Coordinates of C-alpha atoms and ligand atoms in Angstrom, one line a residue:
M1 CA 150.7 131.6 62.6
S2 CA 149.2 135.0 61.4
D3 CA 150.0 136.5 58.2
R4 CA 152.1 139.6 59.5
P5 CA 155.5 139.7 57.9
Q6 CA 158.2 138.4 60.0
G7 CA 161.5 140.2 60.7
F8 CA 164.8 139.5 59.5
D9 CA 166.3 138.0 62.8
T10 CA 163.3 135.5 62.4
L11 CA 163.6 134.9 58.9
Q12 CA 167.4 133.9 59.1
I13 CA 166.5 131.1 61.4
H14 CA 163.1 129.9 60.3
A15 CA 162.6 130.6 56.5
G16 CA 162.6 127.7 54.3
A17 CA 162.7 125.0 57.2
K18 CA 160.2 123.2 58.8
P19 CA 160.5 120.2 61.2
D20 CA 161.6 117.2 59.2
P21 CA 158.3 115.3 58.3
A22 CA 159.6 112.2 58.4
T23 CA 161.6 112.3 61.8
G24 CA 160.6 115.7 63.4
A25 CA 164.5 116.6 63.4
R26 CA 164.4 120.4 64.5
Q27 CA 167.2 121.4 62.4
V28 CA 167.4 120.9 58.6
P29 CA 169.1 117.5 58.0
I30 CA 171.7 116.9 55.7
Y31 CA 170.0 114.9 53.1
Q32 CA 173.2 112.8 52.1
T33 CA 171.8 111.4 48.8
T34 CA 172.2 111.5 45.3
A35 CA 168.9 110.4 44.0
Y36 CA 165.2 109.9 45.2
V37 CA 162.7 107.0 44.8
F38 CA 159.9 107.8 42.6
R39 CA 156.6 106.9 43.9
D40 CA 155.4 105.3 40.6
A41 CA 156.2 105.7 37.1
D42 CA 153.5 108.5 36.6
H43 CA 155.2 110.4 39.4
A44 CA 158.6 110.0 37.7
A45 CA 157.2 111.3 34.3
A46 CA 155.4 114.2 36.1
L47 CA 158.4 115.3 37.6
F48 CA 160.7 115.4 34.3
N49 CA 157.8 117.2 32.7
L50 CA 157.9 119.9 35.4
A51 CA 153.9 119.0 36.1
E52 CA 155.0 118.4 39.9
V53 CA 157.7 119.8 41.8
G54 CA 159.9 117.2 43.5
N55 CA 163.3 115.9 43.9
I56 CA 164.9 113.7 41.2
Y57 CA 168.6 113.9 41.4
S58 CA 170.8 116.0 43.4
R59 CA 172.6 117.7 40.6
L60 CA 169.3 119.3 40.3
T61 CA 167.7 119.7 43.6
N62 CA 168.2 118.5 47.2
P63 CA 166.1 119.4 50.1
T64 CA 169.0 120.6 52.2
V65 CA 170.3 122.8 49.5
S66 CA 166.6 124.0 48.7
A67 CA 166.1 125.0 52.4
L68 CA 169.1 127.2 52.1
A69 CA 167.8 128.8 48.6
E70 CA 164.4 129.3 50.0
R71 CA 166.0 131.3 53.1
I72 CA 168.1 133.4 51.2
T73 CA 165.3 134.2 48.8
H74 CA 163.1 135.3 51.8
L75 CA 166.0 137.5 53.1
E76 CA 166.4 139.2 49.6
G77 CA 162.6 139.7 49.2
G78 CA 162.6 137.7 46.1
I79 CA 160.2 134.9 44.8
G80 CA 162.6 132.0 43.8
G81 CA 166.4 131.1 44.0
V82 CA 169.0 128.6 43.3
C83 CA 172.0 127.7 45.1
C84 CA 175.3 126.5 43.2
S85 CA 179.0 125.6 43.9
S86 CA 180.5 129.0 44.3
G87 CA 180.0 132.8 44.1
H88 CA 181.4 132.7 40.5
A89 CA 179.4 129.8 39.5
A90 CA 176.4 131.9 40.7
Q91 CA 177.4 134.8 38.3
I92 CA 177.6 132.4 35.2
M93 CA 174.3 130.8 36.4
A94 CA 172.8 134.4 36.5
L95 CA 174.0 135.3 33.0
F96 CA 173.4 132.0 31.4
P97 CA 169.6 131.9 30.8
L98 CA 170.0 135.5 29.3
M99 CA 172.8 135.3 27.2
M100 CA 173.4 133.7 23.6
P101 CA 176.9 134.2 21.6
G102 CA 177.3 137.7 20.5
T103 CA 175.5 139.3 23.5
N104 CA 177.1 141.5 26.0
V105 CA 176.9 142.5 29.6
V106 CA 177.4 146.0 30.7
A107 CA 179.2 146.0 34.2
S108 CA 180.5 148.4 36.7
N109 CA 184.4 148.8 36.5
K110 CA 184.6 148.4 40.4
L111 CA 184.3 144.8 40.9
Y112 CA 185.8 141.8 42.8
G113 CA 189.1 140.9 41.2
G114 CA 188.1 137.4 39.9
T115 CA 184.6 138.8 38.8
Y116 CA 186.9 141.4 36.6
T117 CA 188.5 138.3 35.1
Q118 CA 185.6 136.3 34.7
L119 CA 183.7 138.8 32.8
T120 CA 186.6 140.6 30.7
H121 CA 188.3 137.1 29.6
T122 CA 186.8 133.8 30.3
I123 CA 183.2 134.5 29.2
K124 CA 184.5 135.3 25.8
R125 CA 185.1 131.6 25.1
F126 CA 181.0 131.3 25.3
G127 CA 180.8 134.2 22.9
W128 CA 179.7 136.6 25.4
S129 CA 181.6 139.9 26.3
A130 CA 181.5 142.4 28.8
T131 CA 181.8 146.2 28.7
L132 CA 183.0 147.9 32.0
V133 CA 182.3 151.3 32.6
D134 CA 182.1 153.9 35.6
F135 CA 178.7 153.2 37.2
D136 CA 178.6 156.9 38.7
D137 CA 178.8 158.2 35.0
L138 CA 175.1 157.3 33.8
D139 CA 175.7 158.7 30.4
A140 CA 178.9 156.3 29.9
V141 CA 176.6 153.3 31.1
R142 CA 173.8 154.2 28.7
A143 CA 176.4 154.8 25.7
A144 CA 177.9 151.2 26.5
I145 CA 174.3 149.7 26.1
D146 CA 173.7 148.4 22.6
D147 CA 171.1 146.1 20.9
N148 CA 173.2 143.0 22.2
T149 CA 173.2 143.9 25.7
R150 CA 171.3 141.5 27.9
A151 CA 172.0 142.5 31.4
I152 CA 173.7 145.3 33.6
F153 CA 175.9 144.0 36.3
C154 CA 177.2 145.6 39.5
E155 CA 178.1 145.1 43.2
S156 CA 176.1 147.0 45.9
I157 CA 179.2 147.5 48.0
A158 CA 182.0 146.9 45.7
N159 CA 185.0 144.9 46.8
P160 CA 187.5 146.3 47.8
G161 CA 187.4 150.1 47.3
G162 CA 184.8 151.1 49.8
Y163 CA 182.3 152.0 46.8
I164 CA 178.6 151.7 47.0
T165 CA 176.6 151.8 43.8
D166 CA 173.8 154.1 43.6
L167 CA 171.5 151.3 43.0
D168 CA 168.6 153.6 42.8
A169 CA 170.0 155.4 39.8
I170 CA 171.2 152.3 38.0
G171 CA 167.9 150.5 38.5
K172 CA 165.9 153.2 37.2
L173 CA 168.3 153.3 34.2
A174 CA 168.0 149.4 33.7
D175 CA 164.0 150.1 33.7
E176 CA 164.4 152.6 31.0
V177 CA 166.3 150.6 28.7
G178 CA 164.3 147.5 29.5
L179 CA 167.1 145.4 30.8
P180 CA 167.5 143.1 33.9
L181 CA 169.7 144.5 36.4
I182 CA 172.0 141.9 38.3
V183 CA 173.6 142.9 41.6
D184 CA 176.3 141.1 43.5
N185 CA 175.3 141.5 47.1
T186 CA 178.2 139.4 48.5
S187 CA 179.9 142.4 50.4
A188 CA 176.8 143.8 51.9
T189 CA 174.7 140.7 52.5
P190 CA 170.6 141.1 52.5
Y191 CA 170.8 142.4 56.1
L192 CA 172.7 145.7 55.0
C193 CA 171.3 145.9 51.6
N194 CA 168.0 144.7 49.4
P195 CA 169.1 145.3 46.0
I196 CA 165.6 144.1 44.8
K197 CA 164.0 147.3 46.7
H198 CA 166.4 149.6 44.5
G199 CA 165.4 147.9 41.3
A200 CA 167.6 144.8 40.9
T201 CA 166.0 141.7 38.7
L202 CA 168.7 139.4 39.9
V203 CA 170.7 139.1 43.2
V204 CA 173.9 137.1 43.0
H205 CA 175.8 135.7 46.2
S206 CA 179.0 134.2 47.2
T207 CA 177.8 132.6 50.3
T208 CA 181.3 131.6 51.0
K209 CA 181.4 134.9 52.6
Y210 CA 179.5 136.5 55.4
L211 CA 176.3 134.5 54.8
T212 CA 178.3 131.4 55.8
G213 CA 180.5 133.6 58.2
N214 CA 182.8 131.0 59.4
G215 CA 185.1 130.4 56.3
T216 CA 184.4 126.6 55.8
V217 CA 182.8 126.3 52.5
T218 CA 182.2 128.0 49.2
G219 CA 178.8 128.3 47.6
G220 CA 176.8 130.7 45.5
A221 CA 173.1 131.9 45.2
V222 CA 171.2 133.6 42.4
I223 CA 167.9 135.0 43.7
D224 CA 165.0 136.3 41.3
S225 CA 162.9 139.2 42.0
G226 CA 160.2 137.8 39.8
K227 CA 159.6 141.2 38.5
F228 CA 161.3 141.3 35.0
D229 CA 159.1 140.6 32.0
W230 CA 161.1 138.2 29.8
G231 CA 158.8 138.2 27.1
K232 CA 158.6 141.7 26.2
S233 CA 161.6 142.6 24.1
G234 CA 162.0 139.2 22.6
K235 CA 165.6 139.2 23.7
F236 CA 165.6 136.1 26.0
P237 CA 164.4 133.3 23.8
S238 CA 165.8 130.5 26.2
L239 CA 163.4 131.8 28.9
A240 CA 160.4 133.1 27.0
A241 CA 160.4 131.4 23.7
P242 CA 160.5 127.2 23.0
E243 CA 163.9 126.1 24.6
P244 CA 165.0 123.1 22.6
A245 CA 167.1 122.1 25.5
Y246 CA 163.9 121.4 27.4
H247 CA 161.8 119.7 24.7
G248 CA 160.6 123.1 23.7
L249 CA 159.1 124.3 26.7
N250 CA 158.6 128.1 26.7
F251 CA 159.5 128.7 30.7
Y252 CA 157.9 132.0 30.7
E253 CA 154.5 131.0 29.3
A254 CA 154.6 127.8 31.6
L255 CA 155.8 129.2 35.0
G256 CA 155.5 133.1 34.8
G257 CA 157.3 134.6 37.6
M258 CA 159.1 131.4 38.4
A259 CA 160.5 131.1 34.8
F260 CA 164.1 131.9 35.7
T261 CA 164.4 129.7 38.8
F262 CA 163.1 126.7 37.0
H263 CA 165.2 127.4 34.1
S264 CA 168.2 127.5 36.4
I265 CA 167.5 124.2 37.7
A266 CA 166.0 122.2 34.8
V267 CA 168.6 123.6 32.4
G268 CA 171.4 125.7 34.1
L269 CA 172.3 123.1 36.9
R270 CA 171.3 120.1 34.8
D271 CA 173.7 120.9 32.1
L272 CA 176.3 123.1 33.8
G273 CA 176.5 121.1 37.0
M274 CA 177.6 123.7 39.1
T275 CA 175.8 122.2 42.3
M276 CA 176.0 123.0 45.7
N277 CA 176.3 119.9 47.9
P278 CA 174.2 119.2 51.0
Q279 CA 176.9 119.1 53.4
G280 CA 178.0 122.7 52.2
A281 CA 174.6 123.9 52.5
H282 CA 174.5 122.8 56.2
Y283 CA 177.4 124.9 57.0
T284 CA 175.8 127.8 55.4
L285 CA 172.5 127.4 57.1
M286 CA 174.3 127.3 60.5
G287 CA 176.1 130.3 59.7
I288 CA 173.0 132.4 58.2
E289 CA 171.1 132.0 61.5
T290 CA 173.2 134.5 63.0
L291 CA 173.9 136.7 60.1
S292 CA 172.3 140.0 61.5
L293 CA 174.1 139.5 64.9
R294 CA 177.5 139.2 63.0
M295 CA 176.9 142.0 60.5
R296 CA 176.0 144.6 63.3
K297 CA 179.2 143.7 65.1
H298 CA 181.4 143.8 61.8
V299 CA 179.9 147.1 61.1
E300 CA 180.4 148.3 64.5
N301 CA 184.1 147.1 64.4
A302 CA 184.7 148.6 61.1
Q303 CA 183.5 152.0 62.0
I304 CA 185.7 152.0 65.2
V305 CA 188.8 150.5 63.4
S306 CA 188.6 152.7 60.2
K307 CA 188.2 155.8 62.3
W308 CA 191.2 154.9 64.2
L309 CA 193.2 154.2 61.2
E310 CA 192.1 157.5 59.5
N311 CA 193.5 159.5 62.4
D312 CA 196.7 157.4 62.3
P313 CA 199.8 159.2 60.8
R314 CA 201.1 156.3 59.5
I315 CA 198.0 156.1 57.1
D316 CA 197.5 158.0 53.9
K317 CA 193.8 156.9 53.2
V318 CA 191.0 154.9 54.5
T319 CA 188.3 154.0 51.8
Y320 CA 185.6 153.0 54.3
A321 CA 182.1 154.4 53.0
G322 CA 180.9 154.6 56.8
L323 CA 183.4 157.5 57.3
E324 CA 182.0 161.1 56.7
S325 CA 185.3 161.5 54.6
S326 CA 184.0 158.8 52.1
P327 CA 182.5 160.5 48.8
Y328 CA 180.0 157.5 49.2
F329 CA 179.0 158.4 52.8
E330 CA 175.8 160.0 51.5
R331 CA 174.7 156.7 49.9
V332 CA 175.0 154.7 53.0
A333 CA 171.9 155.7 54.5
R334 CA 169.8 155.2 51.3
I335 CA 171.5 152.3 49.8
C336 CA 172.6 150.1 52.8
P337 CA 170.8 151.7 55.9
N338 CA 172.1 149.0 58.3
G339 CA 175.8 150.0 57.7
A340 CA 178.5 150.1 54.9
G341 CA 179.7 146.5 55.7
A342 CA 183.2 145.7 57.1
L343 CA 185.5 145.8 54.0
F344 CA 187.7 148.8 52.9
T345 CA 191.3 149.7 51.8
V346 CA 194.0 151.2 53.5
A347 CA 196.7 153.3 51.8
V348 CA 199.9 152.9 54.2
K349 CA 202.6 155.5 53.7
G350 CA 205.6 153.9 52.4
G351 CA 203.9 152.2 49.5
Y352 CA 204.1 148.7 48.2
D353 CA 207.1 147.6 50.7
A354 CA 205.3 148.8 53.9
C355 CA 202.3 147.0 52.6
M356 CA 203.9 143.7 52.3
K357 CA 205.7 144.1 55.6
L358 CA 202.6 145.0 57.3
V359 CA 200.9 141.8 56.1
D360 CA 203.8 139.9 57.4
S361 CA 203.8 141.6 60.7
L362 CA 200.0 141.1 61.8
E363 CA 199.4 138.4 64.4
L364 CA 195.4 138.5 64.9
F365 CA 194.8 139.1 61.3
S366 CA 195.1 136.4 59.0
H367 CA 196.6 136.8 55.5
V368 CA 194.1 135.0 53.2
A369 CA 192.4 135.3 49.9
N370 CA 188.8 135.5 51.4
L371 CA 186.6 138.1 53.3
G372 CA 183.5 138.2 55.5
D373 CA 184.9 135.8 58.0
A374 CA 184.2 136.0 61.5
R375 CA 187.9 136.6 61.8
S376 CA 189.8 139.6 60.7
L377 CA 191.5 139.3 57.4
I378 CA 194.0 141.2 55.3
I379 CA 195.4 140.9 51.9
H380 CA 197.5 143.0 49.4
S381 CA 195.2 142.9 46.5
A382 CA 197.8 144.3 43.8
S383 CA 200.1 141.3 44.5
T384 CA 197.3 138.8 44.5
T385 CA 193.6 139.0 43.9
H386 CA 194.1 141.8 41.5
R387 CA 197.5 140.6 40.4
Q388 CA 196.3 140.0 36.6
L389 CA 194.9 143.5 36.2
S390 CA 196.9 146.2 34.6
D391 CA 197.8 149.3 36.7
E392 CA 194.9 151.4 35.5
Q393 CA 192.5 148.6 36.1
R394 CA 193.7 148.1 39.6
E395 CA 193.3 151.9 40.3
A396 CA 189.9 151.9 38.9
A397 CA 189.1 148.8 41.2
G398 CA 190.3 150.5 44.1
A399 CA 193.5 148.0 44.5
S400 CA 196.6 150.1 43.8
S401 CA 200.0 148.8 45.1
N402 CA 200.0 151.0 48.2
V403 CA 196.8 149.7 49.6
V404 CA 195.9 146.7 51.6
R405 CA 192.2 145.2 51.9
L406 CA 191.0 144.7 55.3
S407 CA 188.0 142.3 56.2
I408 CA 187.2 143.4 59.8
G409 CA 186.3 140.5 61.9
I410 CA 183.8 140.3 65.1
E411 CA 186.7 140.1 67.6
D412 CA 187.0 142.8 70.2
A413 CA 187.6 146.1 68.4
A414 CA 190.6 147.0 71.0
D415 CA 192.3 143.7 70.0
I416 CA 192.0 144.3 66.2
I417 CA 193.3 148.0 66.6
A418 CA 196.3 146.7 69.0
D419 CA 197.3 144.2 66.3
L420 CA 197.3 146.8 63.6
D421 CA 199.0 149.2 65.7
Q422 CA 202.1 146.8 66.4
A423 CA 202.3 145.6 62.7
L424 CA 202.2 149.5 61.5
T425 CA 205.1 150.3 63.6
K426 CA 207.2 147.6 62.1
A427 CA 206.1 148.2 58.6
T428 CA 206.7 152.0 58.6
A429 CA 210.1 151.9 60.8
Ligands
LIG1 C1 184.2 135.8 46.8 C2 183.5 136.9 45.8 C3 183.0 136.5 44.8 C4 183.2 135.0 44.1 O1 182.8 134.1 45.1 P1 183.5 132.6 45.3 O2 182.4 131.8 46.3 O3 184.9 132.8 45.9 O4 183.4 132.1 44.0 C5 182.1 137.0 43.8 N1 181.9 138.2 44.2 C6 182.4 139.1 45.4 C7 181.9 140.4 45.8 C8 183.3 138.0 46.2 O5 183.5 138.7 47.4

């Protein structure tokens, strides 16, 4: 094949996969194995020394999982990546090589509920901390950064409030202060948004959502742009100084642009063990083949359904960035040119009680703590995913008690609307 770059629709099917060299199997086989036989003792030693790349043990690498990591890496335009057991695992895996006790991450205050809790409470047990600020206020972001900051973290399309981060502005700021920018691209997927083009150093995913697209398995991925100079500031000793956990190897010196990826496998997966299993990778590989087709339909349906809701007298507000009424409408064309995703909140007249009744009255929609399924989903964030937050935090995250979050599926738009219509009648009676 020639060197001309392939399009997204081609890469989502072919990147990272070749016919199986042993059997000719066209689909990526599920390599259901724990370990791999070494050719001889020298081969084993070379693998452990990172002198040769190959499979040792499936906590570290597995060919099915590697095919998926390579495919997502291509779709994101990165140079290397690792898959892991969930989106939350991916966030820890992204931070792990960068952080030490006493260091902090500056993050957007508009985040997935679980990420909010992970960053504000759980990571403190590692001696890390997070400062959450409004990422539209660049002065506040700058003011939150101190000598111990090791990363800037945000979501491209933030879950759940229909917020789009101005990645160009944040990417420029990260560059100026010399810190890596980590972007959670779960809600957008690489089909709608390419954070690396806007200055992201690392892109994290919950592959559980749109990338798999069928609600079967949890998974995560961290993709490295390969563009960050880990050695420049002296702030990242695990990557760019002798690492005692890997017989004193300086990953950056030895591996250059692939330092982060190799560190994530050789230290991160080896010692934290947040490994994706090959069966899970298989389901995600199946899903990812149709990612662009699904995302086009998700976006088309979200446009139709959000517009219908916005014009309905039983609704107070719809926060879909694809609507002209959204304060973030201007950012769609610039940050996520293929559409604003399919996730938004709806404020229902009648508040908390009406929301609970709406959730219970829907028939086509599933009431689940998930998003990015082929099916339409709904959840009342305030009483579930964002329950652990204070009222102010919920408000900032776009999850006030009078709103429900919709994840619009790829069914017929008319059927989605009919279901919402009958349920709203009951909820607001
Ligand atoms: C679901 C989700 C996560 C967490 O992913 P899991 O696979 O559930 O661990 C993180 N970020 C966003 C934006 C998500 O939607």
